[in-house]
XYZ file of C-alpha atoms in Angstrom:
553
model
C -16.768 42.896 0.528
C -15.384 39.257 0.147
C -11.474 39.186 -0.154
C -10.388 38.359 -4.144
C -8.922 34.862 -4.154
C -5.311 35.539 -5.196
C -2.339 37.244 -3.081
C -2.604 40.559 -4.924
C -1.485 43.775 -3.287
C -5.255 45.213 -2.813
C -6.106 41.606 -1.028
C -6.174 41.071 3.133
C -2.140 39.646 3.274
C -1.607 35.998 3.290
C 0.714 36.297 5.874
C 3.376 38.633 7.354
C 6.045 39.730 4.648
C 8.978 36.846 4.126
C 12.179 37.081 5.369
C 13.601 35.228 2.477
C 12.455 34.241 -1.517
C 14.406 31.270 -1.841
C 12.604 28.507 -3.142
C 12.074 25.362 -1.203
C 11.618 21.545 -1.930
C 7.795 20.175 -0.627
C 8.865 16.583 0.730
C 6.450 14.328 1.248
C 5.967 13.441 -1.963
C 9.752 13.986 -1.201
C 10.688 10.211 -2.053
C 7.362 9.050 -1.413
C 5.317 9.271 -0.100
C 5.399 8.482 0.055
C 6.510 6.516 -3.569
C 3.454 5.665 -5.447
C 1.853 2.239 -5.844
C 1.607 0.889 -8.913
C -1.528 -0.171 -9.433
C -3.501 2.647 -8.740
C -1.980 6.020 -7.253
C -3.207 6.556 -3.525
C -3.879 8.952 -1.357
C 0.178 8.348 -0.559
C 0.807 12.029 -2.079
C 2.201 14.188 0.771
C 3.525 17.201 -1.249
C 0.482 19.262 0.569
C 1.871 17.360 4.154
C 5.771 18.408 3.868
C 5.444 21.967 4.503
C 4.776 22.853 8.297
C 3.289 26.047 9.827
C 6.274 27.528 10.854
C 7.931 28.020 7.828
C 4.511 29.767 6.398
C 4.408 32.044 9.351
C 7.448 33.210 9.401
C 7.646 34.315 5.975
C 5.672 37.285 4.092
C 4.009 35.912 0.906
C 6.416 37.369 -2.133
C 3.092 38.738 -3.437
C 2.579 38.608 -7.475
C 2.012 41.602 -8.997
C -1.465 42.830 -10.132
C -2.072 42.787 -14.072
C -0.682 40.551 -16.449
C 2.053 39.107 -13.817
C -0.830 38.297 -11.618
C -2.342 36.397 -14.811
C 0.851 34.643 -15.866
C 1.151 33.261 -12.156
C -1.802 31.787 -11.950
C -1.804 30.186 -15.411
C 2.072 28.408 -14.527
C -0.291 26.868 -11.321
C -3.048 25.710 -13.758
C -0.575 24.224 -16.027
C 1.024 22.531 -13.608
C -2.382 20.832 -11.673
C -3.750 20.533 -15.256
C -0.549 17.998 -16.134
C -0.839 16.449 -12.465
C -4.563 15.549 -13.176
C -3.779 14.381 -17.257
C -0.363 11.946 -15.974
C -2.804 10.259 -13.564
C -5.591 9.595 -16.589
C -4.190 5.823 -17.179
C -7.621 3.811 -17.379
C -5.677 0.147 -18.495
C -3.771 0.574 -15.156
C -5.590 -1.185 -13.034
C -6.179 -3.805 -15.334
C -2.215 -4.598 -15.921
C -2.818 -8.190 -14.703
C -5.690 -9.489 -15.965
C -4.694 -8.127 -19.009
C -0.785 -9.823 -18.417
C -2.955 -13.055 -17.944
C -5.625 -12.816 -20.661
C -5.167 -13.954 -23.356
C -3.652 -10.712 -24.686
C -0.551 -11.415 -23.524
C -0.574 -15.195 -22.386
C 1.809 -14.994 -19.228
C 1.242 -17.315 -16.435
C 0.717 -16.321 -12.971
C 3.937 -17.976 -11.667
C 6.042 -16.000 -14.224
C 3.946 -12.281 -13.007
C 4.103 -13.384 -9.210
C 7.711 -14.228 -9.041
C 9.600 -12.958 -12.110
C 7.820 -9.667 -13.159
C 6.389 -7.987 -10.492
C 9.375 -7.915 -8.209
C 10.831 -6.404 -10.485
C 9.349 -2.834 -9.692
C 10.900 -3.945 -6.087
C 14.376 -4.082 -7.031
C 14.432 -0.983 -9.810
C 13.177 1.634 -7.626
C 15.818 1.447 -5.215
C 18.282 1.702 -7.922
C 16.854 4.723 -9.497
C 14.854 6.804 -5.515
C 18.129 8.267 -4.989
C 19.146 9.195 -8.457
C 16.164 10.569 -9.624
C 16.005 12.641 -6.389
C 18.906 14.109 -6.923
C 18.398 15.181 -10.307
C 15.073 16.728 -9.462
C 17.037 19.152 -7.376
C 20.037 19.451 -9.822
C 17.925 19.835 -13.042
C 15.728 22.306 -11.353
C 12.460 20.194 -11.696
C 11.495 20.214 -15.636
C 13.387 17.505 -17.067
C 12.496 14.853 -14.264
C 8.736 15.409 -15.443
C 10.179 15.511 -19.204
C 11.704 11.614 -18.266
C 8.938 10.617 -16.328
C 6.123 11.334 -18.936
C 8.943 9.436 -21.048
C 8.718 6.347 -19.086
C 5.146 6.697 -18.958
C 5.025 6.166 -22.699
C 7.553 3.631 -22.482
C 5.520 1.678 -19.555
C 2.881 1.572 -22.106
C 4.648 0.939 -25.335
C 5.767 -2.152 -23.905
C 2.708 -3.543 -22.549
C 1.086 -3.115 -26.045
C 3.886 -4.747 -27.980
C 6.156 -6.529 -25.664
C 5.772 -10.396 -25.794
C 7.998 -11.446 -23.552
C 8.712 -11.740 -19.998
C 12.423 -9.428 -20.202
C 10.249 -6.933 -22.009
C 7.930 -6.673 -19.358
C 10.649 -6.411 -16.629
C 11.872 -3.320 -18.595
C 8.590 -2.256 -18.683
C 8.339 -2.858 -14.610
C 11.575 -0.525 -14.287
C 9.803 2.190 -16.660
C 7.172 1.867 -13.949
C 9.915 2.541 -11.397
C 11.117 5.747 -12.872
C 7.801 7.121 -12.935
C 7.106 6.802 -9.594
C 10.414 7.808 -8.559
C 10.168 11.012 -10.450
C 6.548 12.108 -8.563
C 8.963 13.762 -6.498
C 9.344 16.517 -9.229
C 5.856 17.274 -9.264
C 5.051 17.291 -5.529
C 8.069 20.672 -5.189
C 7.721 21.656 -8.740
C 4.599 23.820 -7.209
C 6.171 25.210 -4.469
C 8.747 27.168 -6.718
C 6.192 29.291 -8.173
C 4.452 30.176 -5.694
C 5.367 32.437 -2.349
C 5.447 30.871 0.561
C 2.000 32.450 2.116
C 0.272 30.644 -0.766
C 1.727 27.097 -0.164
C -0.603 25.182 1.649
C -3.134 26.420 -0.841
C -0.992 25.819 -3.712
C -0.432 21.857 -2.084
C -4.247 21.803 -1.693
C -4.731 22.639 -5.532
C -1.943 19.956 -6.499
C -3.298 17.309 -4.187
C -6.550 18.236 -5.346
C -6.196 17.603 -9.193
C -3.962 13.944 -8.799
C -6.589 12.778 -6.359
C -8.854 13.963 -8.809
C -7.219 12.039 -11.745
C -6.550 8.842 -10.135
C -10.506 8.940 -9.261
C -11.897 9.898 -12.650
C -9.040 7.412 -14.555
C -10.220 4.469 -12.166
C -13.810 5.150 -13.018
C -13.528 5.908 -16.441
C -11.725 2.253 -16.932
C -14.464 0.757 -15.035
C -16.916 1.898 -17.099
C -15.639 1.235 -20.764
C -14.513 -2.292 -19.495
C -18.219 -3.311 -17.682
C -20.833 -1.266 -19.867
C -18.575 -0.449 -23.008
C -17.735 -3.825 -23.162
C -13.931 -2.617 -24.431
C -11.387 -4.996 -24.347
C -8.098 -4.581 -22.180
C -5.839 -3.639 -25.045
C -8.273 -1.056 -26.478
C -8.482 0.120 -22.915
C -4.362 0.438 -22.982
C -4.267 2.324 -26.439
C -6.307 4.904 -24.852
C -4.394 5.285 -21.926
C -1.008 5.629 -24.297
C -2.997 8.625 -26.107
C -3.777 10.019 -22.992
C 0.109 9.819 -21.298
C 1.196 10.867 -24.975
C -0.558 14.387 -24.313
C 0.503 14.646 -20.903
C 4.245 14.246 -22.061
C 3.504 17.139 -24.397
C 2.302 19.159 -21.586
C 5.677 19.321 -19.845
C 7.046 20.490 -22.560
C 5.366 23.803 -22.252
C 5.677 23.999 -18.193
C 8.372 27.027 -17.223
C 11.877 25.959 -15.399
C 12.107 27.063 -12.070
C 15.685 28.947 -11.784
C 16.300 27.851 -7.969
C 16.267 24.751 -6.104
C 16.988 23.886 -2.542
C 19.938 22.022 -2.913
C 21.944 22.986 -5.709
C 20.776 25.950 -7.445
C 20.060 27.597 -4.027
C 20.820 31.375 -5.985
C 21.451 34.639 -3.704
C 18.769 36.393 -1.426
C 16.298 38.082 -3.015
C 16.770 41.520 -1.084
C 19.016 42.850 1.130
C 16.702 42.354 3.882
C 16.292 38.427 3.508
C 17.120 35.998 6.084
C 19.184 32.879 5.221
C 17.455 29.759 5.001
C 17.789 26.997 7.651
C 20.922 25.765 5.359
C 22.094 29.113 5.859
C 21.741 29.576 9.421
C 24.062 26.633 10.094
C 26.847 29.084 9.817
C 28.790 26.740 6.601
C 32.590 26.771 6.767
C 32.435 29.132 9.904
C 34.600 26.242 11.777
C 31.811 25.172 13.682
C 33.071 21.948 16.332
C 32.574 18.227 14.920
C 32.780 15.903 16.974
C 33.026 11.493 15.776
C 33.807 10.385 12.414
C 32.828 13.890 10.989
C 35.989 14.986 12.695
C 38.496 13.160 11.312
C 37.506 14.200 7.290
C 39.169 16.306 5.462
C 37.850 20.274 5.975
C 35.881 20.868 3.068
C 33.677 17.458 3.650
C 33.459 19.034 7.208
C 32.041 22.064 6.098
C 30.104 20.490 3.542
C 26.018 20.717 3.422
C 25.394 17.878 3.986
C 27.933 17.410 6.827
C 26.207 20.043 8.801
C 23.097 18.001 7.652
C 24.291 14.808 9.561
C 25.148 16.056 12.513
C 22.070 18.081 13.002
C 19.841 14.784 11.886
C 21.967 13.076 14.404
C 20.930 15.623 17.463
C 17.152 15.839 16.173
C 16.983 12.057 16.434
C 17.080 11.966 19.810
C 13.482 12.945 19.733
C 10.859 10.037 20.490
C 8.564 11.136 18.669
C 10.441 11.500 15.440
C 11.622 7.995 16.221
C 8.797 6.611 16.586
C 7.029 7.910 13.591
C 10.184 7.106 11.089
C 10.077 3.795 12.588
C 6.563 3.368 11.588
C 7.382 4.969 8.001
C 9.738 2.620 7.382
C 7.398 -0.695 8.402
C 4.391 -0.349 7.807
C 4.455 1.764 4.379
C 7.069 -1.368 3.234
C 4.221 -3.762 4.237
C 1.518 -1.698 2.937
C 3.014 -1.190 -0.768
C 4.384 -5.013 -0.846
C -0.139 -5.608 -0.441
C -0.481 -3.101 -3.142
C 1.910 -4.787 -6.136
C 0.343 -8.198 -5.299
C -3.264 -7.291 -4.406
C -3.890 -7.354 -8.256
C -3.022 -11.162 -9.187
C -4.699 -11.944 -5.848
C -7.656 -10.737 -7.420
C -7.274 -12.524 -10.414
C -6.791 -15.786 -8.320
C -10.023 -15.625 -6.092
C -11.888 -14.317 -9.170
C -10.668 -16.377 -12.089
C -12.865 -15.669 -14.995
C -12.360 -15.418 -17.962
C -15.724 -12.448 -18.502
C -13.684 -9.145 -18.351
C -16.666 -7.101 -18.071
C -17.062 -8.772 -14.392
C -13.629 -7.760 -13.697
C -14.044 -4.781 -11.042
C -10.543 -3.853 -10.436
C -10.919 0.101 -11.156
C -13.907 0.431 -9.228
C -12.298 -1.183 -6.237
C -9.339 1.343 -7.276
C -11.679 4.108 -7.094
C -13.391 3.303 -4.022
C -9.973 2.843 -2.250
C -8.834 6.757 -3.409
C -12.050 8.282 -2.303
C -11.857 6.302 1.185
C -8.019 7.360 1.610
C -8.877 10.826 0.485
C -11.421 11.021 3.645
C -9.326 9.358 5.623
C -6.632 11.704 5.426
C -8.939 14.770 5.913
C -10.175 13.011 8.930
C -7.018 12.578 10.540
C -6.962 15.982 10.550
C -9.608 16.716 13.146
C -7.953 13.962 15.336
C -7.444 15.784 19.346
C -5.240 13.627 21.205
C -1.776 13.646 23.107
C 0.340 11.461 20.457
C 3.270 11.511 23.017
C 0.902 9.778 24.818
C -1.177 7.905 22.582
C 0.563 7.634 19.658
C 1.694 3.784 20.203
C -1.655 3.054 21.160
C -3.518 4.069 17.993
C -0.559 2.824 16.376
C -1.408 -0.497 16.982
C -4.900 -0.506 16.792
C -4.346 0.405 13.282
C -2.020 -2.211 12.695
C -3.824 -5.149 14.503
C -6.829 -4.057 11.896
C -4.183 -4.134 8.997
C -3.644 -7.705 9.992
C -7.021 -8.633 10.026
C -7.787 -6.991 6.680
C -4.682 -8.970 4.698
C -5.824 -12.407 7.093
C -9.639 -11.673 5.296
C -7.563 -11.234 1.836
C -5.742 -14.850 2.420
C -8.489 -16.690 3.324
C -11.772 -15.419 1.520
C -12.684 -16.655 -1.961
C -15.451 -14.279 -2.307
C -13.893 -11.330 -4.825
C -16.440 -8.643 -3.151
C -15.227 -9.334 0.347
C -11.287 -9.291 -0.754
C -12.292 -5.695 -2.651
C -13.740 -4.794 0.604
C -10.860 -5.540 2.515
C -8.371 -4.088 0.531
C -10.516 -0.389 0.208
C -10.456 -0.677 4.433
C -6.641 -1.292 4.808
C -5.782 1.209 2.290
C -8.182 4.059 4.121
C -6.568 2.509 7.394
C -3.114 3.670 6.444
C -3.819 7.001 4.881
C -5.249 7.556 7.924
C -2.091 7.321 9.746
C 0.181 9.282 6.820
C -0.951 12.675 7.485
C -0.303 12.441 11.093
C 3.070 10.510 10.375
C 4.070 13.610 8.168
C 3.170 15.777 10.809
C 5.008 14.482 13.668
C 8.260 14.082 11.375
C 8.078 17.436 9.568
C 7.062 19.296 13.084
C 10.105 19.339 14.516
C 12.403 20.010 11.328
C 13.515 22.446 9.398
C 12.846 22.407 5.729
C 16.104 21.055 4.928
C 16.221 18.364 7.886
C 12.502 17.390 6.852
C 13.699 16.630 3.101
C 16.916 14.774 4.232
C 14.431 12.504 6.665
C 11.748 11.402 4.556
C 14.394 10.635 2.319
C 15.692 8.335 4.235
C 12.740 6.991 5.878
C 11.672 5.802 2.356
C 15.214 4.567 0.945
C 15.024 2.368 4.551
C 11.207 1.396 3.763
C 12.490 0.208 -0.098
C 15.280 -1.451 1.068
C 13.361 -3.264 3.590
C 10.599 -3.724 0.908
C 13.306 -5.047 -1.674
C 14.642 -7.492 0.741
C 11.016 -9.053 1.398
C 10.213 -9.269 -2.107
C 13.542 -11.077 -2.929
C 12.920 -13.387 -0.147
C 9.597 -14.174 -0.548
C 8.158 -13.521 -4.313
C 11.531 -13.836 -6.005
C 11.699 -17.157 -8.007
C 15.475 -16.904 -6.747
C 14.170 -16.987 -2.937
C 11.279 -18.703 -1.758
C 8.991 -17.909 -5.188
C 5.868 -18.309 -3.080
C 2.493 -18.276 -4.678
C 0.083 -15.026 -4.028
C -2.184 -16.763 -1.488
C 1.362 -17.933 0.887
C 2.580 -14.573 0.200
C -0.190 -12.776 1.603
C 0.131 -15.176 4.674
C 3.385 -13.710 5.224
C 2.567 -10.775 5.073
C -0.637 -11.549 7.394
C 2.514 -12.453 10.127
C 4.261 -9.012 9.461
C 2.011 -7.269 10.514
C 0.987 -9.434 13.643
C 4.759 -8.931 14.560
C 4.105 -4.693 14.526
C 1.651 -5.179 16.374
C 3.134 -6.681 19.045
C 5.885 -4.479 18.862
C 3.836 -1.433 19.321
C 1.841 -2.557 22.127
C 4.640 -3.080 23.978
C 5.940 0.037 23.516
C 2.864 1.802 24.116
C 2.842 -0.335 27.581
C 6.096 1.321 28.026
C 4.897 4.429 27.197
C 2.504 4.037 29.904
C 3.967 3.161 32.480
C 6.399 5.508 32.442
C 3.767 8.195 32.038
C 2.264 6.333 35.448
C 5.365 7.172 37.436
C 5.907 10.410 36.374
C 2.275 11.523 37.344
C -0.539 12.018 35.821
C -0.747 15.717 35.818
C 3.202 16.328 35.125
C 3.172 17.441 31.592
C 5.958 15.713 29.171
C 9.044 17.639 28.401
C 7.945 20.298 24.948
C 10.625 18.608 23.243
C 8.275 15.143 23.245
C 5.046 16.579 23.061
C 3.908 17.332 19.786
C 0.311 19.132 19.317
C -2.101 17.056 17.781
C -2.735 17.885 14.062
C -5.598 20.683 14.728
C -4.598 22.314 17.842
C -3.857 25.881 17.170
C -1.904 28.578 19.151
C -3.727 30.928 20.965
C -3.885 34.754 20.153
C -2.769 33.923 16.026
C -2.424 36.691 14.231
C -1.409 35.530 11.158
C -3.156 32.491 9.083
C -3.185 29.416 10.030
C -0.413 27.174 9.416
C -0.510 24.143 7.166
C -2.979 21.452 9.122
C -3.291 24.248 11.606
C -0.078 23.546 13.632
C 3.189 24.229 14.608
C 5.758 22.244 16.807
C 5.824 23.432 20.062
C 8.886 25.507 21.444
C 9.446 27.447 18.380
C 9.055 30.909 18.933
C 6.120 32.932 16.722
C 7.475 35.988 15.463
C 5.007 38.802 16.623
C 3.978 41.260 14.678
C 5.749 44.670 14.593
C 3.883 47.321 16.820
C 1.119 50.186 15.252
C 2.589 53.526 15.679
């Protein structure tokens, strides 16, 4: 008989039975994903990336219980998805500009380019580590309380505003919100047991994918065959983040966290979590700077944090891929804010229903979406390769934003910009990979944490440079120029380290395999002999032990 869908007793086990129920934080969305653009909401959502196999395999699904607990669990998850796919129904949003520009709202491009827009730049570093923070501290809820806030907010001031201060505030709304996607992407993860996560991150992923498709469409379609104008276009996407703010209203606070509310074992039996296992205020040796604090910094959690990031980041691989987090995602959402009044300058008219900016959204989402799947199925050495395809990515990102600078043809620059979006959410999966492989839970949030304040600061600094009316205040076109350089620099940079990479693989020989501490399996390469499920994107790093399962009488 075929196997009932949920974890119930009566069901073939998701996995072996868990040493621990504490509750853990999915990352990728940790800090963002990868941080979301603002135009239209990619494929950049790595909640279903941050959790690695190991931490599914070694733990025993906390299985719900059959009957009306059963029922109640699954309707929290449906909730949940259902308000993912609802916060992403914002039709106007990808036609913020030409709606800034119409005559609507009467702004010139000079004062969008270099006084609005960068803007979003310079408020979401304030608020990334803030808002992260308080996801962890307020248990989840009340971040997606203030973000569907600032969603109404975003959109309350883009209907009334009339100024260009009103539309910065309404930029740093913007911020929040995408700061605050963090709550979503581990909100899931704390009702669920672990066994069920990567289907849980799957169901997530599945219904904002699913929203930022049907929004982009839907927009598309009232603006060319409705013939609705952009502010009719905006009420209706206020109406639609009104309901979504009165959906969180109804969604159930978690009672643990990682960080703060990390509560007591669930049984007797439980094993401590990695945090745990770091042996806290058992007067472990620090060595450097750590040394010289005070005892209970020492001893802190976040202490013992540092100095294991600090050994971990010896790995190449790890360096390698933060390095490229920190680049080429600050590159790739710097192409995203702008893309928009680039549009608007190689297609100047003044005929909304020729305006195609949600289809090209749409297009982009679905491409990403396959993209990401793809890199899935991807069989190669990375330890090896990884520079290599590294750059050819890159040296095609180039060529995409070089097309964007120099065509005026609108359908060619919408064709470019689909292709260098799919091009990076190619490499994001496989990024998230090769970072969360080798860390703990814990380590992994700390990381991309990090890798993304780096990226925004980096990011910030470009945008005050470049767009800023108080740096260089360059037009769209020159901008994009720039930013055609940037990443002709990476790519450089990455070929010669992947000739490094070579020849040092050249005089080591061919058939010497690298250290296991540098070679990380390729995304779909699973261990032989599994027993248990697979683990998320079918991997695990390799060196860490698989606990076997205990022996039939």
């Amino acid at each position: 008989m075929r196997q009932p869908m949920g974890c119930s007793p009566e069901a073939r086990p998701c996995a072996r039975e868990p040493k621990s129920q504490k509750h853990r934080l999915g990352v990728s969305e940790a800090m963002g994903v990868q941080e979301v653009e603002r135009r239209s909401w990619a494929v950049g959502d790595l909640g279903s990336m941050a959790l690695s196999g190991p931490e599914v395999e070694k733990q025993v699904p906390a299985e719900p219980r059959p009957g009306r607990k059963l029922q109640s669990w699954w309707s929290l998850v449906f909730c949940l998805c259902f308000y993912g796919f609802m916060a992403q129904m914002r039709p106007g949003e990808s036609f913020i500009t030409p709606y800034l520009l119409g005559p609507d709202k009467n702004f010139t491009q000079k004062q969008v380019t270099n006084e609005i827009t960068p803007v979003l730049s310079y408020s979401y570093l304030a608020v990334l580590v803030p808002i992260f923070l308080l996801t962890d501290y307020l248990r989840y809820k009340p971040v997606l309380v203030l973000q569907g806030l600032s969603y109404v907010s975003v959109w309350l001031l883009l209907l009334f505003g009339s100024s260009v201060l009103h539309m910065q505030f309404m930029e740093f709304f913007f911020s929040i919100t995408m700061a605050a996607r963090i709550a979503y992407s581990s909100y899931i993860f704390s009702l669920v047991p672990p066994a069920c996560y990567q289907r849980m991150a799957g169901y997530s992923r599945a219904s904002v994918l699913l929203g930022v498709f049907t929004s982009s469409v839907l927009g598309q379609l009232l603006v060319t065959m409705g013939r609705v104008p952009f502010s009719t276009l905006n009420y209706i996407s206020l109406a639609f983040l009104t309901f979504s703010l009165v959906l969180t209203f109804f969604l159930k606070r978690p009672e643990r966290s990682l960080f703060f509310n990390r509560g007591a074992p669930a049984s007797a039996g439980a094993s401590p979590s990695e945090l745990d296992r770091m042996n806290l205020g058992q007067g472990q040796p620090t060595g450097g700077k750590l040394g010289r604090l005070p005892a209970s910094w020492r001893d802190s959690v976040l202490a013992h944090m540092l100095r294991e990031l600090r050994r971990t980041a010896r790995l190449p691989q790890l360096r390698l891929w933060s390095l490229w987090w920190v680049f080429n995602s600050a590159g790739y959402y710097l192409i995203v804010y702008y893309v928009h009044i680039l549009w608007n300058v190689v297609n100047p008219t003044t005929d909304t229903t020729r305006v195609y900016n949600g289809g090209a959204d749409a297009a982009s989402t679905l491409l990403g979406a396959v993209a990401s799947f793809a890199a899935g199925f991807v069989k190669i050495r990375w330890a090896l390769w990884a520079e290599l395809i590294i750059a050819v990515v890159t040296v095609l990102q180039a060529g995409l934003v070089f097309l964007m600078y120099r065509t005026s043809s609108i359908w060619l620059c919408y064709s470019a910009f689909v292709l260098f979006r799919g091009s990076y959410q190619f490499l994001v999966p496989i990024a998230t990979f090769q970072i969360a492989s080798s860390l703990s839970q814990e380590l992994r949030a700390l990381v991309f944490g990090v890798n993304t304040f780096l990226a925004t600061v980096l990011k910030t600094i470009i945008t005050l440079v470049v767009s800023d009316k108080r740096g260089l205040g360059l037009p769209v076109r020159s901008q994009f120029l720039v930013y055609f350089v940037y990443f002709l620099v990476l790519f450089v940079a990455y070929v010669l380290a992947a000739l490094l990479t070579g020849l040092r693989h050249f005089r080591q020989g061919h058939r010497q395999p690298p250290p296991p501490a540098q070679e990380l399996m390729s995304p779909m390469r699973e261990p032989a002999a599994q027993d248990g499920p697979a683990p998320e994107d079918g991997v695990r790093a390799v060196g860490e032990q698989r606990q076997q399962p205990e022996a039939k009488a």
